[in-house]
PDB file of C-alpha atoms in Angstrom:
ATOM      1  CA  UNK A 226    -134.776 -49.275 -23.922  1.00  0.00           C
ATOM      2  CA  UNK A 227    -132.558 -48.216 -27.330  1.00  0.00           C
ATOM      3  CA  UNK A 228    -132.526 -44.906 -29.507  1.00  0.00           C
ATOM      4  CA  UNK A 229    -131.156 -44.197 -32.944  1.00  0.00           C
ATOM      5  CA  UNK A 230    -127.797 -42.954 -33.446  1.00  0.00           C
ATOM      6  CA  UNK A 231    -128.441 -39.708 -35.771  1.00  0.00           C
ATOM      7  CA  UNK A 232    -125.597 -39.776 -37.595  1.00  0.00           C
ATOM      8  CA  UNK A 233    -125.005 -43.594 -38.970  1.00  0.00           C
ATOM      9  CA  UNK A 234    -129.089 -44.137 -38.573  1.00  0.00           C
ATOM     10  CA  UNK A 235    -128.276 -47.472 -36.064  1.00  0.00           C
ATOM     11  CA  UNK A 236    -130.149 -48.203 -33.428  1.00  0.00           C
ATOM     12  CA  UNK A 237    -128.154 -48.521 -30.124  1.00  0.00           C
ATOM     13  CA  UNK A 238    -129.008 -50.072 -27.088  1.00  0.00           C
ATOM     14  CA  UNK A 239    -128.247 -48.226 -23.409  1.00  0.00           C
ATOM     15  CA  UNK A 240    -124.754 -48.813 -23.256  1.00  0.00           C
ATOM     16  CA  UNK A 241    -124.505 -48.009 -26.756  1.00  0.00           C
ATOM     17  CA  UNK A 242    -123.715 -50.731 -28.378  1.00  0.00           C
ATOM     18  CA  UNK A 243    -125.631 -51.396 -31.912  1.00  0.00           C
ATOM     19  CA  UNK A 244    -128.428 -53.087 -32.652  1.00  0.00           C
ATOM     20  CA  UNK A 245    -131.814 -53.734 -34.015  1.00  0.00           C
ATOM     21  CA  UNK A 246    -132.927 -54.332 -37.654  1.00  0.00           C
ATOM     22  CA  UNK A 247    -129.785 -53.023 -39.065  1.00  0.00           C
ATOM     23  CA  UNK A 248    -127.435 -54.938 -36.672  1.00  0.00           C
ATOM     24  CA  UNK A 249    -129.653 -58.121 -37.871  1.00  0.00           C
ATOM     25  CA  UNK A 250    -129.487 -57.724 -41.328  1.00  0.00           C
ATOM     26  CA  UNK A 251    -125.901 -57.590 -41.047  1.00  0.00           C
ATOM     27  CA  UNK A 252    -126.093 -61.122 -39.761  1.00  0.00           C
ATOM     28  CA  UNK A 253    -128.661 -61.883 -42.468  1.00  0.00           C
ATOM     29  CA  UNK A 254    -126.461 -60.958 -45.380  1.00  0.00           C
ATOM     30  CA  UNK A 255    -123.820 -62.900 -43.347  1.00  0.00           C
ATOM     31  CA  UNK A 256    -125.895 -66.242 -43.964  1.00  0.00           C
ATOM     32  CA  UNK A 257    -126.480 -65.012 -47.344  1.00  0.00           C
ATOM     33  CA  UNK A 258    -123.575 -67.631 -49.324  1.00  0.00           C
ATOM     34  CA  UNK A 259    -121.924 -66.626 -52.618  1.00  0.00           C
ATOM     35  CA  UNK A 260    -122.294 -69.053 -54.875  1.00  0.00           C
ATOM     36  CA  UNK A 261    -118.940 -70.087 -55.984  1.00  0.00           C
ATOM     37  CA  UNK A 262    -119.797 -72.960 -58.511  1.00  0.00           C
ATOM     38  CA  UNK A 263    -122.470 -75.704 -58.540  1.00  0.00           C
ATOM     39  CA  UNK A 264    -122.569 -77.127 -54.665  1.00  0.00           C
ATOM     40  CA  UNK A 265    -119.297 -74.575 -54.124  1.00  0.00           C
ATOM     41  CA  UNK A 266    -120.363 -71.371 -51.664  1.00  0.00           C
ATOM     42  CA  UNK A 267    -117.922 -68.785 -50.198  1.00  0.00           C
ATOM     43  CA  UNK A 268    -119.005 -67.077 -46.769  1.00  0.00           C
ATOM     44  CA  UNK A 269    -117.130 -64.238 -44.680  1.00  0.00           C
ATOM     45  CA  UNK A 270    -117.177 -63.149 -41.156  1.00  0.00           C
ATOM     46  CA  UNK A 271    -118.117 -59.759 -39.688  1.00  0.00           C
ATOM     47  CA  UNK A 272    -115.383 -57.548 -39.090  1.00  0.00           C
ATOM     48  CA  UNK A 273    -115.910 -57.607 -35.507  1.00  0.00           C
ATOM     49  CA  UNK A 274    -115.238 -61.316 -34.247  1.00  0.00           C
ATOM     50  CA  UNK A 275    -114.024 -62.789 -31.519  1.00  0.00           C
ATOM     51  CA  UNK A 276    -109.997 -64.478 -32.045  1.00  0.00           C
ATOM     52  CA  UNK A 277    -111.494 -67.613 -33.744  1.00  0.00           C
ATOM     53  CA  UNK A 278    -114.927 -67.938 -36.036  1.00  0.00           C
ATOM     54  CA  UNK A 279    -117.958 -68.410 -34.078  1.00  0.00           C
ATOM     55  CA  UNK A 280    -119.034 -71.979 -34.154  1.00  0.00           C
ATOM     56  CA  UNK A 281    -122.718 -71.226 -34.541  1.00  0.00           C
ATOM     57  CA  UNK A 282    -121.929 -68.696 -37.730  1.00  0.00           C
ATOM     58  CA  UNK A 283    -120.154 -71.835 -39.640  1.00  0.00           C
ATOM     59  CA  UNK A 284    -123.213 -74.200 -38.544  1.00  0.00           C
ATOM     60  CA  UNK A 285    -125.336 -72.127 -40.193  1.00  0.00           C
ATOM     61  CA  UNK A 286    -123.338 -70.910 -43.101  1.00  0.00           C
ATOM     62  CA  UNK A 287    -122.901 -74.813 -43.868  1.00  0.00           C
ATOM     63  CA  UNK A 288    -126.733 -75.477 -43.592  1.00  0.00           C
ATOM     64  CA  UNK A 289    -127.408 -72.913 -46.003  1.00  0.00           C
ATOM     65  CA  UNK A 290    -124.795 -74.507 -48.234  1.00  0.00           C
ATOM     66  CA  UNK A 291    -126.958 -77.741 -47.796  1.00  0.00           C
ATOM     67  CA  UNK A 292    -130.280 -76.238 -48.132  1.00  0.00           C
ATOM     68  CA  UNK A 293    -129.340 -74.422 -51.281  1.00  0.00           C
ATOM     69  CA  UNK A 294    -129.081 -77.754 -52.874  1.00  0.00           C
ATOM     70  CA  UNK A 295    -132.387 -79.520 -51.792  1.00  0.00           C
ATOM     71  CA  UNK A 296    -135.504 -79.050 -53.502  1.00  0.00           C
ATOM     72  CA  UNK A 297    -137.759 -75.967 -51.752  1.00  0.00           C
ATOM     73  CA  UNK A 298    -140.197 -78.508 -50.523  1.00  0.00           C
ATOM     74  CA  UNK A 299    -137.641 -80.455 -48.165  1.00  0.00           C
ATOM     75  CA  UNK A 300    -136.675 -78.819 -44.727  1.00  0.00           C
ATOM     76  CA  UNK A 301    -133.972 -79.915 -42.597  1.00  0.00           C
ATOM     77  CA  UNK A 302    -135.007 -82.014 -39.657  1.00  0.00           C
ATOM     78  CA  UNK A 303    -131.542 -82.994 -38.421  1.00  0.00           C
ATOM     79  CA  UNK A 304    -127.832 -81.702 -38.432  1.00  0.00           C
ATOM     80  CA  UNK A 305    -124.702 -83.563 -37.164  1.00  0.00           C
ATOM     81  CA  UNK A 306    -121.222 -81.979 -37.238  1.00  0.00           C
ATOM     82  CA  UNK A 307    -117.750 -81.475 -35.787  1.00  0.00           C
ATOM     83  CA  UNK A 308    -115.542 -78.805 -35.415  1.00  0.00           C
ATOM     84  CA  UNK A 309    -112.219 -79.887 -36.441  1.00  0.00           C
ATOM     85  CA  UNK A 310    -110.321 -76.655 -36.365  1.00  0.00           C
ATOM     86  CA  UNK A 311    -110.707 -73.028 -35.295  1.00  0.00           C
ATOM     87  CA  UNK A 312    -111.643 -70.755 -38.295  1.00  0.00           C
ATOM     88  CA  UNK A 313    -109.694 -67.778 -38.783  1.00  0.00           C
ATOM     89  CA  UNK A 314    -112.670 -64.330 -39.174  1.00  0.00           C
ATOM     90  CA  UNK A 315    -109.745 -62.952 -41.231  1.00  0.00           C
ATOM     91  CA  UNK A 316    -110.396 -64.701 -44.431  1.00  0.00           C
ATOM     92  CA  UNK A 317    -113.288 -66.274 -46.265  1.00  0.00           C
ATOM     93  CA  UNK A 318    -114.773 -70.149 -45.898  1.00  0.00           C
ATOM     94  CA  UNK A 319    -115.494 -72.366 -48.887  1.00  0.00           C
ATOM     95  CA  UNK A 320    -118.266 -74.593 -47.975  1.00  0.00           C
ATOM     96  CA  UNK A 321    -118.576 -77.505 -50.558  1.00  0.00           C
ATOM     97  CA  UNK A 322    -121.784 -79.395 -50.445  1.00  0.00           C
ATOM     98  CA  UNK A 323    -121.602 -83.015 -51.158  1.00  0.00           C
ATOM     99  CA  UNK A 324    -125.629 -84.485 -52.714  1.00  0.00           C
ATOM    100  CA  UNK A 325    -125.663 -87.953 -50.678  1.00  0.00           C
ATOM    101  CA  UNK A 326    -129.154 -89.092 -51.925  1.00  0.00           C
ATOM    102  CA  UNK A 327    -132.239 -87.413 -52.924  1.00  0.00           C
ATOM    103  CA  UNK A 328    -135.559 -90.012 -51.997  1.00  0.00           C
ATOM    104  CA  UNK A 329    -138.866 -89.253 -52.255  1.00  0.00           C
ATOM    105  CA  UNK A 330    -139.344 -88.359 -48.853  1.00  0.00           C
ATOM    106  CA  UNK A 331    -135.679 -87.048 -47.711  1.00  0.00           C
ATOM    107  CA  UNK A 332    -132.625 -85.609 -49.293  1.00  0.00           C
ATOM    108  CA  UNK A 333    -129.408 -86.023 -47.365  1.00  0.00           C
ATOM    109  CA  UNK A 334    -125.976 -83.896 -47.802  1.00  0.00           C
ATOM    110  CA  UNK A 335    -122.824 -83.594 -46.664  1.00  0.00           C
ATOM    111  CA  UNK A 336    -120.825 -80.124 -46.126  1.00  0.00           C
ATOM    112  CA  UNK A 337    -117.260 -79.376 -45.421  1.00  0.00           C
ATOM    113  CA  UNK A 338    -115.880 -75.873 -44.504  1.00  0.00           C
ATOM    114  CA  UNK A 339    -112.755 -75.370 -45.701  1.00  0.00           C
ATOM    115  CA  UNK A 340    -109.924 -72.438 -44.946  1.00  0.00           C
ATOM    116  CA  UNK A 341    -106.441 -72.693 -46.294  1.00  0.00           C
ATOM    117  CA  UNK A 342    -107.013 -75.678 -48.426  1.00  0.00           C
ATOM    118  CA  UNK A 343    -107.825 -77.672 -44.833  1.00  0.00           C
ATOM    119  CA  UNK A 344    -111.510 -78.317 -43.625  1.00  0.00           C
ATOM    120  CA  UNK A 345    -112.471 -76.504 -40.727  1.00  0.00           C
ATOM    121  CA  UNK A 346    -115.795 -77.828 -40.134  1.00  0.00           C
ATOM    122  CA  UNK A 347    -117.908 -80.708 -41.223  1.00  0.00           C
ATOM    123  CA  UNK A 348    -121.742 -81.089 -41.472  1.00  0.00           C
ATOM    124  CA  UNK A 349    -124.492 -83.625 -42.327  1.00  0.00           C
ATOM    125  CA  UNK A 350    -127.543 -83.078 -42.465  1.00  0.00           C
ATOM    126  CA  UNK A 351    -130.685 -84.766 -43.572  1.00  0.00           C
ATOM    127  CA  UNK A 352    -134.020 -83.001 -44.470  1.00  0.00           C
ATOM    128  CA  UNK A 353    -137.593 -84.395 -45.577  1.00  0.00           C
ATOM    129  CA  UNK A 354    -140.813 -83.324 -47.372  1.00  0.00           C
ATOM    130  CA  UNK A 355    -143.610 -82.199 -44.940  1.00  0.00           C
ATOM    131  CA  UNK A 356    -145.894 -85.152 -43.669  1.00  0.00           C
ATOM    132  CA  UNK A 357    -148.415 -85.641 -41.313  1.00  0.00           C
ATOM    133  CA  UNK A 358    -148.113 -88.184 -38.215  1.00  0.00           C
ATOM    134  CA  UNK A 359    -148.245 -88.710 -34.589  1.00  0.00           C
ATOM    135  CA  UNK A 360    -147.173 -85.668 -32.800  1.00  0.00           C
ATOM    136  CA  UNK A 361    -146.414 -84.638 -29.032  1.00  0.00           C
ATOM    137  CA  UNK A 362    -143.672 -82.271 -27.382  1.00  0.00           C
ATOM    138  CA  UNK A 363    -142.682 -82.018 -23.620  1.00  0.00           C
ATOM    139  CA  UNK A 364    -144.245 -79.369 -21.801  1.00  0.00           C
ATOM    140  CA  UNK A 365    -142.054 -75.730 -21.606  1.00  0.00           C
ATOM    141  CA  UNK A 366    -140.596 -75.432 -17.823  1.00  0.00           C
ATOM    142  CA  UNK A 367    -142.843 -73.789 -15.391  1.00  0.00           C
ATOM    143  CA  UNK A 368    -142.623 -70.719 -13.646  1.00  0.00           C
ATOM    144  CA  UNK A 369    -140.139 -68.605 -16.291  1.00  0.00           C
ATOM    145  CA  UNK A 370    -140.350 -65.073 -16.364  1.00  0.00           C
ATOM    146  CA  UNK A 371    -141.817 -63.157 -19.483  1.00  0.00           C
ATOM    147  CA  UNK A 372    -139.110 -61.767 -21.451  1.00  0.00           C
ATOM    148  CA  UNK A 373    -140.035 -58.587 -20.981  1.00  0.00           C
ATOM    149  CA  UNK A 374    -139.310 -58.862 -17.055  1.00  0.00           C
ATOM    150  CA  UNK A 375    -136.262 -59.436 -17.689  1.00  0.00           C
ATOM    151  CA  UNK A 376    -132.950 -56.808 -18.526  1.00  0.00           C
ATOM    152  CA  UNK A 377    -131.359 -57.228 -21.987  1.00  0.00           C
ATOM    153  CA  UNK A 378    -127.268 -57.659 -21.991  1.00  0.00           C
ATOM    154  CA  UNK A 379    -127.276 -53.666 -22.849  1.00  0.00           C
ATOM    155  CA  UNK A 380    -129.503 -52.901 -19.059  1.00  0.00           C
ATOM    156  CA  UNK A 381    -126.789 -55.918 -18.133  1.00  0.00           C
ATOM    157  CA  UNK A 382    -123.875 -53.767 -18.778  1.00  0.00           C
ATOM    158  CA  UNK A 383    -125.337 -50.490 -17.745  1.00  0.00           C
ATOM    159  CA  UNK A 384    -126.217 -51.910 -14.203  1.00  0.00           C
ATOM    160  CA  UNK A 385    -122.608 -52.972 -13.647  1.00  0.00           C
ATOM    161  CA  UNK A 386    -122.597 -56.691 -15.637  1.00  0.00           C
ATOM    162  CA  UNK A 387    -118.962 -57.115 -16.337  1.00  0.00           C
ATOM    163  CA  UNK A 388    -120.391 -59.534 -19.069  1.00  0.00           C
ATOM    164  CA  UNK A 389    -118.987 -62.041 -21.040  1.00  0.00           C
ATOM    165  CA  UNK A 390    -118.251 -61.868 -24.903  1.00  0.00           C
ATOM    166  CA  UNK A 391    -122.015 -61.949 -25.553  1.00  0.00           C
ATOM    167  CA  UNK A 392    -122.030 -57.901 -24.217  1.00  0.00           C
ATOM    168  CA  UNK A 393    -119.085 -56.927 -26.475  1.00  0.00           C
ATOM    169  CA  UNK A 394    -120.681 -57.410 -29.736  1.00  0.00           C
ATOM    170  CA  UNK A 395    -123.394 -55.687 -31.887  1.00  0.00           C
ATOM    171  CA  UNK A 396    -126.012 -57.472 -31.344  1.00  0.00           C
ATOM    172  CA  UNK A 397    -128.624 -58.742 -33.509  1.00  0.00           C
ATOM    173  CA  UNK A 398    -130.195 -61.160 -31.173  1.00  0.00           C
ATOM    174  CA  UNK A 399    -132.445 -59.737 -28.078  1.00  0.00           C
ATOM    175  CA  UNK A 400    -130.801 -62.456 -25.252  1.00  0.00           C
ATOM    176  CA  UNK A 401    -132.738 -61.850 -21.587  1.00  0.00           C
ATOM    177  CA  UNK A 402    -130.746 -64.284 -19.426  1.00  0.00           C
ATOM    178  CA  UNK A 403    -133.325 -65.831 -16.803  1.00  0.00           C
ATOM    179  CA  UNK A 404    -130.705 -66.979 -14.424  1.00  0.00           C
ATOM    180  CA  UNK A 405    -127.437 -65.595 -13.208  1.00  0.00           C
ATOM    181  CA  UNK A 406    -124.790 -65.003 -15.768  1.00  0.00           C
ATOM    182  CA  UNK A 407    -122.440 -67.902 -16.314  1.00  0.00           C
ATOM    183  CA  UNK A 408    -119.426 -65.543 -16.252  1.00  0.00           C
ATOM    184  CA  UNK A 409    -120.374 -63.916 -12.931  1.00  0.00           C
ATOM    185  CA  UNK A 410    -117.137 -64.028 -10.644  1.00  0.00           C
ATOM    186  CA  UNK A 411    -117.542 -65.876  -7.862  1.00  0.00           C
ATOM    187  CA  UNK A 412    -120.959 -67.495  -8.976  1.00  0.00           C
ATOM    188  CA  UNK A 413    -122.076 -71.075  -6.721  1.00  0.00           C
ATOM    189  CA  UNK A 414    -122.412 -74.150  -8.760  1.00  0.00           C
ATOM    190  CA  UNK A 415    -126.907 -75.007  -9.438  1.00  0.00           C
ATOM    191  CA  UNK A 416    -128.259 -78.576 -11.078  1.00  0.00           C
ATOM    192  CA  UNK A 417    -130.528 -76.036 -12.204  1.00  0.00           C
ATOM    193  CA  UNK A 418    -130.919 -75.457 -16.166  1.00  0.00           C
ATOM    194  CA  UNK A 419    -129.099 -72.744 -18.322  1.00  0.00           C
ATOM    195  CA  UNK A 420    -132.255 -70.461 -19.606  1.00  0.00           C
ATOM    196  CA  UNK A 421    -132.821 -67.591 -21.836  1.00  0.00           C
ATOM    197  CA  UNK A 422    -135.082 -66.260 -23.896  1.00  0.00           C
ATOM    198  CA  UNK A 423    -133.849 -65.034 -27.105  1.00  0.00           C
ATOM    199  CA  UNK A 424    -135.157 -64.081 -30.909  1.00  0.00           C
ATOM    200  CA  UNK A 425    -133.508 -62.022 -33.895  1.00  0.00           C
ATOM    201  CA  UNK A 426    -133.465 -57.894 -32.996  1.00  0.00           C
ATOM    202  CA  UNK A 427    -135.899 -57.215 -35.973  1.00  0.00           C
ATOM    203  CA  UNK A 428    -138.290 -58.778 -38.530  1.00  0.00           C
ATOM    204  CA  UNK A 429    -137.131 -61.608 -40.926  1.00  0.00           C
ATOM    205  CA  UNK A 430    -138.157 -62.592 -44.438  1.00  0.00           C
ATOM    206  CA  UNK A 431    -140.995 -65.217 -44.599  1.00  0.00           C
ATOM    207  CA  UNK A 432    -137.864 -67.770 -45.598  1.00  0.00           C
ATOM    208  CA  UNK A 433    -138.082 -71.132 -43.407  1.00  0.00           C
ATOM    209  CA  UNK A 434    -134.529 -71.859 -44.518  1.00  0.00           C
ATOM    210  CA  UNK A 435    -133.098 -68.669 -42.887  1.00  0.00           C
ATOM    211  CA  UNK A 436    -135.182 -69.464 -39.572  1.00  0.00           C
ATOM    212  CA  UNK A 437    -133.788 -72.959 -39.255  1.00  0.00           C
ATOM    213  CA  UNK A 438    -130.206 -71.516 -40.177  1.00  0.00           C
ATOM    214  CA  UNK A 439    -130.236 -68.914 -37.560  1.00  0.00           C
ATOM    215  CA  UNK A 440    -131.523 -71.434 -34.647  1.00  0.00           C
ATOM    216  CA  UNK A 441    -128.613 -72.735 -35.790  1.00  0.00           C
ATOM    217  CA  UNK A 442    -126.407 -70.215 -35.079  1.00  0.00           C
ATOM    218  CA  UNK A 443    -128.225 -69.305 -31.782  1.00  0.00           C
ATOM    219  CA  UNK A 444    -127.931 -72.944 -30.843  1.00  0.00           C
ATOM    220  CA  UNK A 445    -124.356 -72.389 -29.873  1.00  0.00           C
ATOM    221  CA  UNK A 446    -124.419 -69.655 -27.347  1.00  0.00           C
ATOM    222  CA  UNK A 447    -124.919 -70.946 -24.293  1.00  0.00           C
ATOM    223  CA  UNK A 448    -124.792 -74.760 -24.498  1.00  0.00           C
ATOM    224  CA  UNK A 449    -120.910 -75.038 -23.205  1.00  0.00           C
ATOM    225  CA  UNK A 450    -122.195 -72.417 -20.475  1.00  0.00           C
ATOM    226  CA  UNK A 451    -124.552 -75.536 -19.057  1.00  0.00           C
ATOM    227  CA  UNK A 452    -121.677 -77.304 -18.406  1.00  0.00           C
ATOM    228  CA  UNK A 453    -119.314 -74.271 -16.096  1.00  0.00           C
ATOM    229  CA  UNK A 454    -122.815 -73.916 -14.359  1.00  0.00           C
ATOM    230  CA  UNK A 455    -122.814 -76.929 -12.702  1.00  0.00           C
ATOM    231  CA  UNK A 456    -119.310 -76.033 -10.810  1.00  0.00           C
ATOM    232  CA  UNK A 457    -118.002 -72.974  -8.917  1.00  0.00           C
ATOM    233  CA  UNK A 458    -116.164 -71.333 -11.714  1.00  0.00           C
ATOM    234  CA  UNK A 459    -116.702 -68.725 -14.287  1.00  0.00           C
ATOM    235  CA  UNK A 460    -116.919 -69.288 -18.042  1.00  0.00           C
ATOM    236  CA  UNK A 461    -113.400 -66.607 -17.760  1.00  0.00           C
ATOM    237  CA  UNK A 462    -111.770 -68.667 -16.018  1.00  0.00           C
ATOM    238  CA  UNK A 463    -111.794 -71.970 -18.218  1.00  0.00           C
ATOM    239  CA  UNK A 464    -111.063 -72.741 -21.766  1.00  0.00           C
ATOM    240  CA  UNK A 465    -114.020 -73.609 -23.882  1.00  0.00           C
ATOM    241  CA  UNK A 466    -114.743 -74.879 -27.753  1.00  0.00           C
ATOM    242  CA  UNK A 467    -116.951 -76.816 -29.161  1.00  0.00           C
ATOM    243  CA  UNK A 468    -116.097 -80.347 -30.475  1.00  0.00           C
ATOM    244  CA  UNK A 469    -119.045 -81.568 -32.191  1.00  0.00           C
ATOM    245  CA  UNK A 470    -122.873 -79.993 -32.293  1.00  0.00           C
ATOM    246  CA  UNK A 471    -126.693 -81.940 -33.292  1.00  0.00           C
ATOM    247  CA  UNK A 472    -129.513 -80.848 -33.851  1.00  0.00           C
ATOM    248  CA  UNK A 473    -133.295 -81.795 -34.292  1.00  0.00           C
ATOM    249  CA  UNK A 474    -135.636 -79.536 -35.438  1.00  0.00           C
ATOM    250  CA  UNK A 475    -139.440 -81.054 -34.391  1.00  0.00           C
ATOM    251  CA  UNK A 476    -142.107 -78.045 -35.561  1.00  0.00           C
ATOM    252  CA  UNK A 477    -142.112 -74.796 -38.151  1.00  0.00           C
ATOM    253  CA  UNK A 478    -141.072 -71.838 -35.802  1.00  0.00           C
ATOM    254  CA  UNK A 479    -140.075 -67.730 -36.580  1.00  0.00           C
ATOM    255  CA  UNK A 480    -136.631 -67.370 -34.728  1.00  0.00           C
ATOM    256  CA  UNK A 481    -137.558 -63.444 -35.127  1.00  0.00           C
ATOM    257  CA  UNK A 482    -140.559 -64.435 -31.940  1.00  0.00           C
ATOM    258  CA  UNK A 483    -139.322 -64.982 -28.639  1.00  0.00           C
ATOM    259  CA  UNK A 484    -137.768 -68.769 -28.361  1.00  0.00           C
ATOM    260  CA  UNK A 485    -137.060 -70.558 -24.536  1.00  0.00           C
ATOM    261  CA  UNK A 486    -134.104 -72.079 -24.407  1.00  0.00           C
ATOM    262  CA  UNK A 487    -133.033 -74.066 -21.885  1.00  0.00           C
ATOM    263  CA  UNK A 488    -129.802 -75.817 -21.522  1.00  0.00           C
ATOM    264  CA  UNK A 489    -128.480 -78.469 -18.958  1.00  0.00           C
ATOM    265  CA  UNK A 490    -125.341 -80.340 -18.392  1.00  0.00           C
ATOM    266  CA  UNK A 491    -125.820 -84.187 -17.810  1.00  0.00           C
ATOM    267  CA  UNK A 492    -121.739 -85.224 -17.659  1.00  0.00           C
ATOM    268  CA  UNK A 493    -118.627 -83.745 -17.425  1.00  0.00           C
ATOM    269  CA  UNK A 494    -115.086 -85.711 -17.765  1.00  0.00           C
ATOM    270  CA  UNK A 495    -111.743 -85.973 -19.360  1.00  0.00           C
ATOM    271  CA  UNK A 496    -112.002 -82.145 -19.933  1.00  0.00           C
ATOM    272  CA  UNK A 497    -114.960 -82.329 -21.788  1.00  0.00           C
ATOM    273  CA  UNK A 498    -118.340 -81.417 -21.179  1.00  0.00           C
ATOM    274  CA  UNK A 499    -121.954 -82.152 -22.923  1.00  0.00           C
ATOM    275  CA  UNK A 500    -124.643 -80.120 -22.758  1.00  0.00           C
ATOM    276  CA  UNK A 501    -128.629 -80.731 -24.170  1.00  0.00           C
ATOM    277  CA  UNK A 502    -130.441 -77.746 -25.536  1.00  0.00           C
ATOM    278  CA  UNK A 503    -134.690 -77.304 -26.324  1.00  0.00           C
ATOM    279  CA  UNK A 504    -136.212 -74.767 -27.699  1.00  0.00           C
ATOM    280  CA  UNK A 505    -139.986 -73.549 -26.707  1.00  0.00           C
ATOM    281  CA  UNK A 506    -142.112 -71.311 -28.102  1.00  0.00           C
ATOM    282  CA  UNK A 507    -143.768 -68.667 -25.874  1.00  0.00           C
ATOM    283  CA  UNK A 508    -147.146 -70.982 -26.199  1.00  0.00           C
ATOM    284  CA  UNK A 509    -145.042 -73.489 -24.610  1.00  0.00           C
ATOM    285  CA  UNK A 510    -144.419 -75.988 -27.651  1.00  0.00           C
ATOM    286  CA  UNK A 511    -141.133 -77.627 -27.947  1.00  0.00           C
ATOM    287  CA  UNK A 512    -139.549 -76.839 -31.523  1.00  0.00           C
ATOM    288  CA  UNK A 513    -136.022 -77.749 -31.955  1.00  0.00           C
ATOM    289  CA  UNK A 514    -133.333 -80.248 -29.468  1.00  0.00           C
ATOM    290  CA  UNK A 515    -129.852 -79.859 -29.495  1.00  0.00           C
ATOM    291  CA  UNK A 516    -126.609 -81.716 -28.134  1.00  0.00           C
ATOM    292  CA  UNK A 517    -123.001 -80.306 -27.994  1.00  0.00           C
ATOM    293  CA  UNK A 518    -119.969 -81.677 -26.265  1.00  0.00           C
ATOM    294  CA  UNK A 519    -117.045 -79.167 -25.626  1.00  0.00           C
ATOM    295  CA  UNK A 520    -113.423 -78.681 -24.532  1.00  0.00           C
ATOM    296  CA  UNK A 521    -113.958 -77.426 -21.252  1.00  0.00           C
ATOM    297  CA  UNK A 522    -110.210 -77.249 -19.757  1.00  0.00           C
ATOM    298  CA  UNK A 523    -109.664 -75.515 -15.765  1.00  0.00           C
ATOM    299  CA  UNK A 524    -106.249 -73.870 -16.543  1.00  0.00           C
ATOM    300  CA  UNK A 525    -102.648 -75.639 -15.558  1.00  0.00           C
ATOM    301  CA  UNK A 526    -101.111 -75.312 -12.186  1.00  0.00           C
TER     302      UNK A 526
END
């Protein structure tokens, strides 16, 4: 449901917004740190971005940071971090990687974003050598439509989706929302889960950092959205950020083959919301867990 634009060589989708390969390389080279110094990176944001930085683009910029100081046989299993102020796209992000310990089974590190001479963001994460052990994963939800039964954001917009700021950029992630959009006007609160299936617009290199880095950055789409579905509002009319994000990742996965992910809102209070994340594989094994709590304000009388 996309053709090629003849004269830049991008692929489009039906509304004619870009995407595919190109649109996801972008995003690649966007993960792609400059190294600055030793454990000193500089990362940029594209030139279409929302008001603030994405939170999942500085999650993964700062795991790359990390990664790019463990040895190439240690893989992240778990990432903890806050977001302690909103990151300006305008400018560039230093990410300074702290080396905690180095075992002989895990490495740990620490990461700090920093804009302006003031940290922005702040990441730990710990990652170990590949062993063998006990293994089991929840079963995937039952009854979820294949991705391709489903309309991408582009067949969204074309059939009258107002959409959300998801449809307004170029997008190098295929997203096929199973339910109804959290920023439908008018929607009715559901218990029911927050689902999607989603993967990269393209092929990606054969590099298990990059995979983990991008789940990353997908990990922080629609987790706040778990929490507005639960109540008869849209995601427009509330503010949202995120406050502090975790992650486990349980298996080896491609994020460029179609991931589940299902989100769901267990509390709400004090204008802030958490919401729990898993990721399946379309064989039904559970991959990666997350947690986020957000600023979810209703706006003042």
């Amino acid at each position: 449901m996309s053709s090629s634009d003849p004269q830049v060589g991008t692929e489009v989708g039906v509304d004619g917004t870009p995407r595919g390969q190109a649109v996801l390389d972008d995003l690649v080279r966007l993960l792609d740190l400059e190294v600055l110094e030793v454990n000193l990176f500089r990362g940029v944001s594209p030139a279409e971005s929302p008001t603030n930085v994405f939170g999942g683009q500085v999650a993964g910029q700062a795991l790359v940071a990390a990664g790019r100081t463990v040895p190439a046989d240690r893989h992240v299993h778990s990432l903890h971090a806050y977001f302690i102020r909103h990151g300006d796209p305008s400018i560039p992000i230093v990410f300074e990687a702290e080396r905690i310990r180095d075992g002989r089974s895990f490495s740990t590190r620490r990461v700090l974003a920093i804009q302006r001479g003031e940290a922005i963001f702040a990441l730990s994460a710990s990652f170990q050598v590949d062993q063998s052990g006990l293994a089991h994963t929840t079963p995937m939800p039952a009854g979820v439509p294949e991705p391709e039964a489903l309309p991408d954001l582009a067949e969204r917009v074309v059939g009258g989706d107002k959409g959300g700021w998801l449809t307004m950029l170029p997008r190098s992630l295929d997203v096929r929302l199973v339910d109804e959009p959290v920023w439908t006007e008018g929607r009715v609160a559901t218990d029911e889960p927050v689902r999607a299936w989603i993967k990269a617009d393209g092929v990606l290199p054969d590099d298990r950092l990059l995979h983990l880095c991008l789940l990353t950055y997908v990990s922080d789409l629609t987790l706040l959205g778990s929490v507005v579905s639960r109540h008869d509002v849209s995601t427009t009319q509330v503010q949202m950020a995120s406050l502090d994000h975790a992650m486990w990742f349980h298996q080896p996965f491609r994020a460029d083959e179609w991931l589940l992910y299902e989100c769901w809102s267990p509390a709400a209070s004090g204008g802030r919301g958490l919401g729990m994340g898993c990721f399946y594989t379309r064989e039904g094994v559970l991959v990666a867990s997350t947690m986020q709590e957000g600023l979810v304000r209703l706006p003042r009388a």
